[in-house]
mmCIF file of C-alpha atoms and ligand atoms in Angstrom:
data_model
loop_
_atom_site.group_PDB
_atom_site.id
_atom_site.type_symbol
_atom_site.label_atom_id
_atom_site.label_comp_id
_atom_site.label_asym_id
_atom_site.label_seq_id
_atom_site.Cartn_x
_atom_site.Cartn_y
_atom_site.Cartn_z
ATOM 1 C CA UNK A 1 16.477 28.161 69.602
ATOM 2 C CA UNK A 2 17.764 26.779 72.550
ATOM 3 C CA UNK A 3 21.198 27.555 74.760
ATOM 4 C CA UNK A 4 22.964 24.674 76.130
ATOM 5 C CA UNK A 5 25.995 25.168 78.831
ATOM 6 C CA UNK A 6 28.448 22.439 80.486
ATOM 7 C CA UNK A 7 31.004 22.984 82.908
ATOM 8 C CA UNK A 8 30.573 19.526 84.700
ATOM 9 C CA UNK A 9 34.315 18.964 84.661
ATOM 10 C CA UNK A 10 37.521 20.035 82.916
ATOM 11 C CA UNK A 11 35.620 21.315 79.863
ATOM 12 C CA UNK A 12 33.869 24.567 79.402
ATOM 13 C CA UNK A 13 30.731 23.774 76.459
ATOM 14 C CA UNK A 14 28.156 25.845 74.593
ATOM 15 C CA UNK A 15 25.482 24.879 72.091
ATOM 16 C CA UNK A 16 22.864 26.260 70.167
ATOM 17 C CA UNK A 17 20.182 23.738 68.714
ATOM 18 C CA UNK A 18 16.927 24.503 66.741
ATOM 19 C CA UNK A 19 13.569 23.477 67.757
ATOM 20 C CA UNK A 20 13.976 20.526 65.555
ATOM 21 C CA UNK A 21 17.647 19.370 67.385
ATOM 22 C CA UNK A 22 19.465 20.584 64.391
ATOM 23 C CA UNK A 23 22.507 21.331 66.516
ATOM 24 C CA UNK A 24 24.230 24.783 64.968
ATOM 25 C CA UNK A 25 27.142 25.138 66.715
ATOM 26 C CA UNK A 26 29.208 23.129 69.434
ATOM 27 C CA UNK A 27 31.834 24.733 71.267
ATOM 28 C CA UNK A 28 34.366 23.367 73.756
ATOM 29 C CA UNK A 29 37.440 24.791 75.686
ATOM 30 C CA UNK A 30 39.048 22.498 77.330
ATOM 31 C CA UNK A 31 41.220 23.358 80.301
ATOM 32 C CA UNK A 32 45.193 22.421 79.354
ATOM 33 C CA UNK A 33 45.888 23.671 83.199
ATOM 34 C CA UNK A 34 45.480 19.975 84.483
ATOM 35 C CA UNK A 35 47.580 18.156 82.915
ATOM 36 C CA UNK A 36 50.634 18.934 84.896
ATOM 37 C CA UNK A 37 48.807 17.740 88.252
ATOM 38 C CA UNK A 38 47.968 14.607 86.233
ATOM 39 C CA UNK A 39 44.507 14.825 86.917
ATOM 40 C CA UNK A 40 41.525 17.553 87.220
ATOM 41 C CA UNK A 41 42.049 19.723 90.150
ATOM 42 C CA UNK A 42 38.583 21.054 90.942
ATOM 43 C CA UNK A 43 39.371 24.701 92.226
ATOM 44 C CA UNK A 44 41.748 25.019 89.289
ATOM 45 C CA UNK A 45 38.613 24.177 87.022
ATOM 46 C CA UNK A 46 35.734 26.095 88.922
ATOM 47 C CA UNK A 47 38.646 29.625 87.804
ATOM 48 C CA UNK A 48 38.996 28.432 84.551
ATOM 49 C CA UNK A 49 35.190 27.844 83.854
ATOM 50 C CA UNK A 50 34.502 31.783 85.104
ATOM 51 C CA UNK A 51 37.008 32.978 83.212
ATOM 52 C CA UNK A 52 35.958 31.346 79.430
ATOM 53 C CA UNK A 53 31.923 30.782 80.085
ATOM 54 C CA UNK A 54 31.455 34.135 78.385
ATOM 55 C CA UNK A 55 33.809 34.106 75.693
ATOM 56 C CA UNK A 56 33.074 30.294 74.818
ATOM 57 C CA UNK A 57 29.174 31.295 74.327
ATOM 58 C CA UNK A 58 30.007 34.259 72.607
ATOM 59 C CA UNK A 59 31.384 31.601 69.973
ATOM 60 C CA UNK A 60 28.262 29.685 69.998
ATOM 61 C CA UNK A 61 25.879 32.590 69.154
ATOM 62 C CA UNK A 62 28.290 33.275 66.358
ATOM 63 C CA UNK A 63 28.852 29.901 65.272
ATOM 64 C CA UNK A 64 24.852 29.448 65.178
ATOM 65 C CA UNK A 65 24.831 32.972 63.546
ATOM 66 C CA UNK A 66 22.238 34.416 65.815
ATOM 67 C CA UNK A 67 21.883 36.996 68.637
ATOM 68 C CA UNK A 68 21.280 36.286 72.215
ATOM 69 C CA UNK A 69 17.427 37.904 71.341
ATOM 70 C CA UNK A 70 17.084 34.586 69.671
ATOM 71 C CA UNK A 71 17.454 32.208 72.464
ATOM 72 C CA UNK A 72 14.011 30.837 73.794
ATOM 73 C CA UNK A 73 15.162 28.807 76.894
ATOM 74 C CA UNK A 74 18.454 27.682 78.065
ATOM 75 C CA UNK A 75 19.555 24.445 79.427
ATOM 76 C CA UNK A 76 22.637 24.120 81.733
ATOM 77 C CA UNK A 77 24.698 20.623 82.985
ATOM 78 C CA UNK A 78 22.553 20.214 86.994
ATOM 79 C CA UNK A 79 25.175 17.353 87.806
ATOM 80 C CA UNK A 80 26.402 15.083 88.334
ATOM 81 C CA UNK A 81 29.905 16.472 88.773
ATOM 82 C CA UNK A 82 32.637 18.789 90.788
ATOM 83 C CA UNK A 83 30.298 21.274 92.972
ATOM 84 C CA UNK A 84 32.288 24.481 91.824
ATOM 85 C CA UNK A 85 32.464 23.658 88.567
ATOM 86 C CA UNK A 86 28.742 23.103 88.209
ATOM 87 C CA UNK A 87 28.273 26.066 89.855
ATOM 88 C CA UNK A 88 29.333 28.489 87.141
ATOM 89 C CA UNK A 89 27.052 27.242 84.623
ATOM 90 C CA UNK A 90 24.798 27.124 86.554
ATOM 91 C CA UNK A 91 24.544 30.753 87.849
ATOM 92 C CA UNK A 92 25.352 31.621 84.429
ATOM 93 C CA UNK A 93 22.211 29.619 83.253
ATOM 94 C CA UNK A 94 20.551 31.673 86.299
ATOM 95 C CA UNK A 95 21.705 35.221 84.878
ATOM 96 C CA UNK A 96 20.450 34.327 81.545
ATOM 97 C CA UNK A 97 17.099 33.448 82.243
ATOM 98 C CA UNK A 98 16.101 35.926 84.603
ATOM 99 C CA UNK A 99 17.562 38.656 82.290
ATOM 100 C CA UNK A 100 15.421 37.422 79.094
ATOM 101 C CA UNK A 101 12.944 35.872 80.679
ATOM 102 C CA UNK A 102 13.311 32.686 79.369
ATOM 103 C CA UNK A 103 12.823 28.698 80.955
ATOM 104 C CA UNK A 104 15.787 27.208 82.571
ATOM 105 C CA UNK A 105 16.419 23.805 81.841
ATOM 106 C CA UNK A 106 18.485 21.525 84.078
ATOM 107 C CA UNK A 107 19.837 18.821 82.733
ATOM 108 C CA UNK A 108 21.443 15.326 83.983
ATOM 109 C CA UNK A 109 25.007 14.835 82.480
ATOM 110 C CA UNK A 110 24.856 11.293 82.338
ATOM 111 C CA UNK A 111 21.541 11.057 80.637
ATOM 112 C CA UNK A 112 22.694 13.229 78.649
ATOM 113 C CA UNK A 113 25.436 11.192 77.255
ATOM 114 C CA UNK A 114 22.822 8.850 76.669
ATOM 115 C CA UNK A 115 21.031 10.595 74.240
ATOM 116 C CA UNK A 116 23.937 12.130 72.543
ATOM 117 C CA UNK A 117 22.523 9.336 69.787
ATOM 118 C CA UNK A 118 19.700 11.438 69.004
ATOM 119 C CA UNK A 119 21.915 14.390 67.762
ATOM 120 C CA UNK A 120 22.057 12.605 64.437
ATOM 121 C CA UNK A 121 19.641 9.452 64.573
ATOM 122 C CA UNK A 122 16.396 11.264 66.162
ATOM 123 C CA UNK A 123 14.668 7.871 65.052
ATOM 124 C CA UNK A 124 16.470 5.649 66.995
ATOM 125 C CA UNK A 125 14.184 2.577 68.872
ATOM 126 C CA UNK A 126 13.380 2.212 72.068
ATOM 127 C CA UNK A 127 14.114 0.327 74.482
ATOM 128 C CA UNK A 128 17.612 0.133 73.783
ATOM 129 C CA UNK A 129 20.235 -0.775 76.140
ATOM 130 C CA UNK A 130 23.381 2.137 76.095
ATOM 131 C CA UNK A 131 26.688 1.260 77.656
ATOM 132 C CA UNK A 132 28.279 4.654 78.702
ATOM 133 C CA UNK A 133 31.340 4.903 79.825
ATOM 134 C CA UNK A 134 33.295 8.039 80.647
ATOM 135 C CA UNK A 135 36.282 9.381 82.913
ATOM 136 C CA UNK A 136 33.131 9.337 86.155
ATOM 137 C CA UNK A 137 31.104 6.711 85.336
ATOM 138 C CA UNK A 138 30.249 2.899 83.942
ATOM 139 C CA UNK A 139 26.787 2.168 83.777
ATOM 140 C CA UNK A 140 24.510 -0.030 81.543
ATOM 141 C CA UNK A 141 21.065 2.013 80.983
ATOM 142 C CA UNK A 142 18.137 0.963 79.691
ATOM 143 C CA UNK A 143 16.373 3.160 77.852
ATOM 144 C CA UNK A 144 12.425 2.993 77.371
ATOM 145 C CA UNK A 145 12.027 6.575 75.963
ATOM 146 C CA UNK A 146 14.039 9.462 75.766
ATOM 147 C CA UNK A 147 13.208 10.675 79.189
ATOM 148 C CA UNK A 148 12.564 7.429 80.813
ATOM 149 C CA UNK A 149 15.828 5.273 81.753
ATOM 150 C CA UNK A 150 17.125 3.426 84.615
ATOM 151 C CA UNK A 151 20.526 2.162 85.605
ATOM 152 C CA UNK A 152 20.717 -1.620 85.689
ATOM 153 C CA UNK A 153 24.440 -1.498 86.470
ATOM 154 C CA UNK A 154 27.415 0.506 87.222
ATOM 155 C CA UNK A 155 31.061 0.318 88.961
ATOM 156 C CA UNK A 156 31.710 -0.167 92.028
ATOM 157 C CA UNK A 157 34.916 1.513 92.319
ATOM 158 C CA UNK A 158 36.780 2.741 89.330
ATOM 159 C CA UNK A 159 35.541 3.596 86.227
ATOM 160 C CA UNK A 160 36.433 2.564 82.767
ATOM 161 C CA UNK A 161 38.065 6.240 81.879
ATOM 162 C CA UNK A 162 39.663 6.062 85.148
ATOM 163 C CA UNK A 163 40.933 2.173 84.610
ATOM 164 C CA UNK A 164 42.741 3.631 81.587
ATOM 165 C CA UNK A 165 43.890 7.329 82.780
ATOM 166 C CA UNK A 166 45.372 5.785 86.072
ATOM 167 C CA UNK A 167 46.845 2.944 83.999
ATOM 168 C CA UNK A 168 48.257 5.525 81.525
ATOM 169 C CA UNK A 169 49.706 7.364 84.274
ATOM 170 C CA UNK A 170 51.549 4.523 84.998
ATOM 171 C CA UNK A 171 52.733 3.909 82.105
ATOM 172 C CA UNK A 172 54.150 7.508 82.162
ATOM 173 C CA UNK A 173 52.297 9.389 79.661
ATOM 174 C CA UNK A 174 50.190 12.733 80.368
ATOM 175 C CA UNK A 175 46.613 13.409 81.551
ATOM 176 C CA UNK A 176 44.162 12.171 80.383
ATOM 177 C CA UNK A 177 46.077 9.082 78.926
ATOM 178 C CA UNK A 178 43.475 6.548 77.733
ATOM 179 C CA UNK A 179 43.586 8.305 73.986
ATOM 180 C CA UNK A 180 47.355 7.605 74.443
ATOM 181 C CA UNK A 181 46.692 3.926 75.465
ATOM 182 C CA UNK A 182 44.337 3.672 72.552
ATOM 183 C CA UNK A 183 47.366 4.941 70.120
ATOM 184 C CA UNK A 184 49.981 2.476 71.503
ATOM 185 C CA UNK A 185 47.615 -0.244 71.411
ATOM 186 C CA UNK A 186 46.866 -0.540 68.141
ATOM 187 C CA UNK A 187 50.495 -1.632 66.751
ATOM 188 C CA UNK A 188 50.554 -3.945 69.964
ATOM 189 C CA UNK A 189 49.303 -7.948 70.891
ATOM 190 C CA UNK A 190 46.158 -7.965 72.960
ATOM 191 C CA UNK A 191 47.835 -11.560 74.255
ATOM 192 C CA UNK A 192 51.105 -10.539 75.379
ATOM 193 C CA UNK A 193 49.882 -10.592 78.733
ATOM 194 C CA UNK A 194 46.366 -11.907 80.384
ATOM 195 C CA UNK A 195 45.280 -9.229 82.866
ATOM 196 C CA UNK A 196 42.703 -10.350 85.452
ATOM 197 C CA UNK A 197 38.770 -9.187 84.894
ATOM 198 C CA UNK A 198 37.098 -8.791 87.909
ATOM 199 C CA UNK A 199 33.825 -10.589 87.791
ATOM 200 C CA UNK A 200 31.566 -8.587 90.382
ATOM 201 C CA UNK A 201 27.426 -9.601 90.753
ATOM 202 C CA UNK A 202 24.753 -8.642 88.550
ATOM 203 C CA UNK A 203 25.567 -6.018 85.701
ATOM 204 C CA UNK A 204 28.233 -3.994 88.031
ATOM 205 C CA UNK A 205 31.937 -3.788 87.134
ATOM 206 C CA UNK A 206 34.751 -3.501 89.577
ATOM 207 C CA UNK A 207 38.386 -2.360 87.527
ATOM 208 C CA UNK A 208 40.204 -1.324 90.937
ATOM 209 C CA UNK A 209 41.507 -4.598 90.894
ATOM 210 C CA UNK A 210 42.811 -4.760 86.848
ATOM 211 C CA UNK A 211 44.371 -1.359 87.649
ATOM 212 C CA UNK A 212 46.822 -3.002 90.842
ATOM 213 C CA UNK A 213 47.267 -5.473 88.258
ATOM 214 C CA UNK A 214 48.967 -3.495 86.334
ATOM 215 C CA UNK A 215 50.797 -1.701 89.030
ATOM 216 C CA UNK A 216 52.353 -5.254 90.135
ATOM 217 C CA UNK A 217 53.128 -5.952 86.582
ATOM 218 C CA UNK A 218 54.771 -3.009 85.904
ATOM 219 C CA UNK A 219 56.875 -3.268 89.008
ATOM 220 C CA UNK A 220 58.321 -6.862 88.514
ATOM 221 C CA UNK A 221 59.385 -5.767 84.866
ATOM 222 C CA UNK A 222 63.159 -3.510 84.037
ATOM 223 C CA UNK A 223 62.222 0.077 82.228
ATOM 224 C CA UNK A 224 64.133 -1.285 79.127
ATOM 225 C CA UNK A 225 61.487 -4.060 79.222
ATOM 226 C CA UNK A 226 58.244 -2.052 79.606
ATOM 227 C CA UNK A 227 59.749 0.727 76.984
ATOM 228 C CA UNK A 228 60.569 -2.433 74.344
ATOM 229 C CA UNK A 229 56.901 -3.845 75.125
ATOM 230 C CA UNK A 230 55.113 -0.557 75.701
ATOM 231 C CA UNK A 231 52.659 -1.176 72.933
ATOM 232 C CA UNK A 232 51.731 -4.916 73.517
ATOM 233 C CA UNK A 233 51.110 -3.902 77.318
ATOM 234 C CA UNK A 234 48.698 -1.167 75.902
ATOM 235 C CA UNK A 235 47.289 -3.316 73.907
ATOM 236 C CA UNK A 236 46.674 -6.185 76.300
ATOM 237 C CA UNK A 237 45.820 -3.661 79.146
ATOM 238 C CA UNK A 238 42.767 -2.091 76.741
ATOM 239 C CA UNK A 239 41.448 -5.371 75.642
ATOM 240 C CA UNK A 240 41.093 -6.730 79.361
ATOM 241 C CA UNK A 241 39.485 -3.165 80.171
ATOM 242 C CA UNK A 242 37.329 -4.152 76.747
ATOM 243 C CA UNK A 243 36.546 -7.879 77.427
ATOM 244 C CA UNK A 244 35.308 -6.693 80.870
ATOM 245 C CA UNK A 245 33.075 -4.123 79.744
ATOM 246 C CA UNK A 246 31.577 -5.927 77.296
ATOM 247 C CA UNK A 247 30.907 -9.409 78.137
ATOM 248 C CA UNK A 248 28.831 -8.267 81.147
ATOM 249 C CA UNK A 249 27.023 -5.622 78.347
ATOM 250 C CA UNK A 250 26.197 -8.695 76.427
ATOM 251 C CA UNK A 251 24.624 -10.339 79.157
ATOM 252 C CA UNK A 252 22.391 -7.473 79.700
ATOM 253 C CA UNK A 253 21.357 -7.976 76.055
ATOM 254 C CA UNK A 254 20.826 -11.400 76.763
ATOM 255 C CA UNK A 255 17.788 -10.273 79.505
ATOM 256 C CA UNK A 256 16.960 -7.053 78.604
ATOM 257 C CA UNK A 257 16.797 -7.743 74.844
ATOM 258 C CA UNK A 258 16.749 -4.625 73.559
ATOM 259 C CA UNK A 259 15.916 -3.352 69.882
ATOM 260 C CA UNK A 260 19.166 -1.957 70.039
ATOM 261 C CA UNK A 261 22.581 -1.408 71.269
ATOM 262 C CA UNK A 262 24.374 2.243 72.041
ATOM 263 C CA UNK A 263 27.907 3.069 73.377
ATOM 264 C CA UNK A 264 27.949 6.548 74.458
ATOM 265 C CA UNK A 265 30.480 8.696 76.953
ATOM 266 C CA UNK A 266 34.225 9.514 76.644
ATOM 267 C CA UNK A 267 35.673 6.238 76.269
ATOM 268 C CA UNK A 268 33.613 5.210 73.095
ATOM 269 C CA UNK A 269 35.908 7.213 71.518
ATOM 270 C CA UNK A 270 38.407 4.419 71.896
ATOM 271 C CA UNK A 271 38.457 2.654 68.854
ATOM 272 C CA UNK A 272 38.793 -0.752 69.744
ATOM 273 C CA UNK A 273 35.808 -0.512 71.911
ATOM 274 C CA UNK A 274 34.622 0.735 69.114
ATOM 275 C CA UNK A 275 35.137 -2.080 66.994
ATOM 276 C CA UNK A 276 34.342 -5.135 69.336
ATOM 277 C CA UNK A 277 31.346 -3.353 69.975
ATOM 278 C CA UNK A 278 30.068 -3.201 66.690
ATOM 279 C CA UNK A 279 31.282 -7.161 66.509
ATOM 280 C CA UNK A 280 28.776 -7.468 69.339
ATOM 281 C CA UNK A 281 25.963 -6.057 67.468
ATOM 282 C CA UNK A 282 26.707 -8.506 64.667
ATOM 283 C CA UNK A 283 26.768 -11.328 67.259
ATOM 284 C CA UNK A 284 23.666 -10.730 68.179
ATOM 285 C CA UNK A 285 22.089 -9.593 64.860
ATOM 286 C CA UNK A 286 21.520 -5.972 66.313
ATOM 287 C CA UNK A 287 21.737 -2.490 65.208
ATOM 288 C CA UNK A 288 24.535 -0.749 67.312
ATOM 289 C CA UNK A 289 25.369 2.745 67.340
ATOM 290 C CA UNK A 290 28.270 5.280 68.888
ATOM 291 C CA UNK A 291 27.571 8.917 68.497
ATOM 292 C CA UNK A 292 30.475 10.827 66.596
ATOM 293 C CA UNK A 293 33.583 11.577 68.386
ATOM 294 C CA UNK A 294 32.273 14.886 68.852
ATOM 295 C CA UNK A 295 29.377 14.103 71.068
ATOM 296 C CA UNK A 296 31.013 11.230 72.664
ATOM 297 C CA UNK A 297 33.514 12.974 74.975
ATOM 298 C CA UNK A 298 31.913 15.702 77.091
ATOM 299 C CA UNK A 299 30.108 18.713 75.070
ATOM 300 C CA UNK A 300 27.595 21.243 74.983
ATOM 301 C CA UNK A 301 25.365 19.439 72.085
ATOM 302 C CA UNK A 302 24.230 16.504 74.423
ATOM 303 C CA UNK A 303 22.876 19.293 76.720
ATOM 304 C CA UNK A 304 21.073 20.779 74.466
ATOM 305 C CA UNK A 305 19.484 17.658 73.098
ATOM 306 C CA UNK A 306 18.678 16.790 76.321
ATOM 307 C CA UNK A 307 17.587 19.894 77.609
ATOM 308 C CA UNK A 308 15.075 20.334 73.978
ATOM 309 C CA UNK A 309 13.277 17.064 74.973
ATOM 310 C CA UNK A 310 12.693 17.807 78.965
ATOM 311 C CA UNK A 311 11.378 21.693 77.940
ATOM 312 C CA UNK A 312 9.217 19.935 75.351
ATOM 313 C CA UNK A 313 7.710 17.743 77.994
ATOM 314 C CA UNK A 314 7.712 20.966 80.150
ATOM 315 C CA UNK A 315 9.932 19.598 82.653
ATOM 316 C CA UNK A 316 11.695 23.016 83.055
ATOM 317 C CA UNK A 317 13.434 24.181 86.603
ATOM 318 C CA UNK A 318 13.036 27.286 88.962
ATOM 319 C CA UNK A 319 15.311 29.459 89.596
ATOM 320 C CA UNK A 320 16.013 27.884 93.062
ATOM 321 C CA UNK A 321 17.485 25.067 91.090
ATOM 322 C CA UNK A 322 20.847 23.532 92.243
ATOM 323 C CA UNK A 323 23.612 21.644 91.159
ATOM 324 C CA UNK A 324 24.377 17.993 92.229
ATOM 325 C CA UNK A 325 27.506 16.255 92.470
ATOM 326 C CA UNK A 326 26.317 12.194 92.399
ATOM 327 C CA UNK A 327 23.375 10.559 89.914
ATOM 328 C CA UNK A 328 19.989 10.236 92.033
HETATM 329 O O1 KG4 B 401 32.853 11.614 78.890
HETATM 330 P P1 KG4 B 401 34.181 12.234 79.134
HETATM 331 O O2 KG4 B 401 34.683 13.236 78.124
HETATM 332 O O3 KG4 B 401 34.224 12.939 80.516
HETATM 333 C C1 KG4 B 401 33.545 12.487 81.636
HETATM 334 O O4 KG4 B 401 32.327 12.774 81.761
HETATM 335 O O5 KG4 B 401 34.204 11.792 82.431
HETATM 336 O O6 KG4 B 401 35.230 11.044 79.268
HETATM 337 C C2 KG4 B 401 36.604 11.299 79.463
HETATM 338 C C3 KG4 B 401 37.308 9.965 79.543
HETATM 339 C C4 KG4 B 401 38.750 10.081 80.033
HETATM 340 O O7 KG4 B 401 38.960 9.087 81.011
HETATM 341 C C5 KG4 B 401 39.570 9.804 78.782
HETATM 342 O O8 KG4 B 401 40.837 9.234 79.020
HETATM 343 C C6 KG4 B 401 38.682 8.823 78.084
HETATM 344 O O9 KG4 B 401 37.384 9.363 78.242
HETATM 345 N N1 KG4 B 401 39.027 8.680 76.656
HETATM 346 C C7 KG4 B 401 39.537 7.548 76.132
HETATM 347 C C8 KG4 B 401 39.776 7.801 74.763
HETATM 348 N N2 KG4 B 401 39.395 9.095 74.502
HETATM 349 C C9 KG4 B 401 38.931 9.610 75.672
HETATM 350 N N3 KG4 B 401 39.797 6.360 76.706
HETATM 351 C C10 KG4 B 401 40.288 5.396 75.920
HETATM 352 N N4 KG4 B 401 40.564 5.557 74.605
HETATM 353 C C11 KG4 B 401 40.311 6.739 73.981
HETATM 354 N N5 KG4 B 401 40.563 6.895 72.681
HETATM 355 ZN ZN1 ZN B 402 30.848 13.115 80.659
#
């Protein structure tokens, strides 16, 4: 059995897999204390990891109905993400290991997200291309193996969560808004309005600019007028972030041709991505998959899935390990 912690962010995660990757129990506390700033304030999270780390992996053991004798390495969230935040997993990973003498296993967040998929398609073919996008980070990966990927493209400002949280805020509803975007948007027309899509070189993505967009928008329009039209706004706001995201995805499919296509990271959970992405699959007669909501946003599972498949390949850490805050 294998321990798996995060505490990259806002979210406090354990997991307990088998040797197989049978994941037996997930848990996640996420911290309610932001949403009042309107955004994750990163001393407020480092407290709030400290104080539930125990209790949340208490309820992990349970879950997976075995004792903390049972645990045969442990694998902790290195980075990237906010320094004191990382830190408490970390040194909790630390503790752990040196008291049972186990292998610590550090593990990279955003290749982790990546192969969420594995959780429940362990066959999955390689290379595939994955677009992940979360609240930190828009990349296209290419993945040869399950410990062998590369970026081939990523923001260069903003990223996709961000384009819709910031855009929510705007809009006036509470962090993190792009669920609440994703709600609005479905009763709404995606072309009310034509927001710009920044076109940026290669495989990168820019959505700084769609975000002022929207600011300008908003600000040459009444409140009666944005409240009447608050769900065709959504709706053509998400299908600009949507178009951008994915026609420079399918151009990466285009070169890279993969065997097949993956969305993985917070945003897959919204479900028009969802949907154009399968579409995209179709289009180009390829197998796509999104992991389930579960393991899309951040968790504990990916970790662990992650962390089973470095200690396999014996890339464990030493106890000098520490936590990063950017993807090297
Ligand atoms: O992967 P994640 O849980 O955390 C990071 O590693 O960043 O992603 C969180 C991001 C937030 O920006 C949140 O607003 C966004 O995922 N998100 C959504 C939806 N659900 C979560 N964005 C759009 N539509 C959704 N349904
Ligand atoms: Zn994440």
């Amino acid at each position: 059995m294998l321990l798996a912690i995060e505490s990259s962010c806002d979210e406090t995660a354990a997991s307990v897999c088998d040797m197989e990757g049978k994941i037996l129990s997930n848990v996640l506390r996420t911290q309610a204390i932001h949403a009042k700033y309107g955004g994750v304030i990163p001393e407020l999270a480092s407290r709030a990891h400290q104080q539930t780390i125990i209790t949340v992996v208490k309820h992990a053991l349970e879950t997976a109905q075995i004792t903390k004798n049972e645990i045969k390495a442990i694998a902790v969230t290195q980075g990237p993400g906010l320094i004191g935040a990382l830190l408490v997993g970390v040194h909790f990973a630390k503790g752990f290991a040196l008291a049972r003498n186990i292998p610590l296993i550090g593990v990279n967040h955003i290749q982790a997200h990546v192969l969420a998929h594995l959780i429940d398609n362990p066959n999955i073919e390689f290379p595939f291309l994955c677009l992940l996008v979360s609240g930190g980070h828009t990349q296209i990966m290419q993945v040869k193996s399950p410990l062998d990927m590369k970026i081939i493209g990523q923001t260069l400002d903003d990223a996709a969560g961000e384009a819709f949280d910031k855009g929510a805020k705007m809009l006036g509803f509470p962090y993190p808004g792009g669920h609440i975007i994703d709600k609005y948007a479905q009763n709404g027309n995606t072309e009310f309005y034509e927001f710009p899509v920044s076109n940026v070189p290669d495989f990168n993505y820019s959505f700084s600019g769609l975000k002022t967009a929207l600011l300008y928008y908003l600000q040459k329009q009444s409140p009666e007028y944005i409240q009447d039209n608050l769900e065709n706004i959504c709706a053509s706001y998400q299908h600009a972030i949507t178009k951008a995201l994915l026609s420079k995805f399918a151009l990466a499919v285009e070169k890279y041709k993969p065997k097949v296509i993956t969305l993985a990271g917070g945003v897959a959970a919204n479900s028009y991505i969802r949907t154009k992405f399968m579409e995209l699959g179709k289009t180009f007669n390829l197998d796509a998959y999104i992991p389930k909501f579960e393991y899309c946003t951040d968790n504990a599972a990916m970790i662990a899935i992650a962390g089973l498949h470095l200690w396999k390949a014996g890339k464990t850490s030493t106890l000098d390990m520490t936590p990063f805050t950017m993807y090297t």
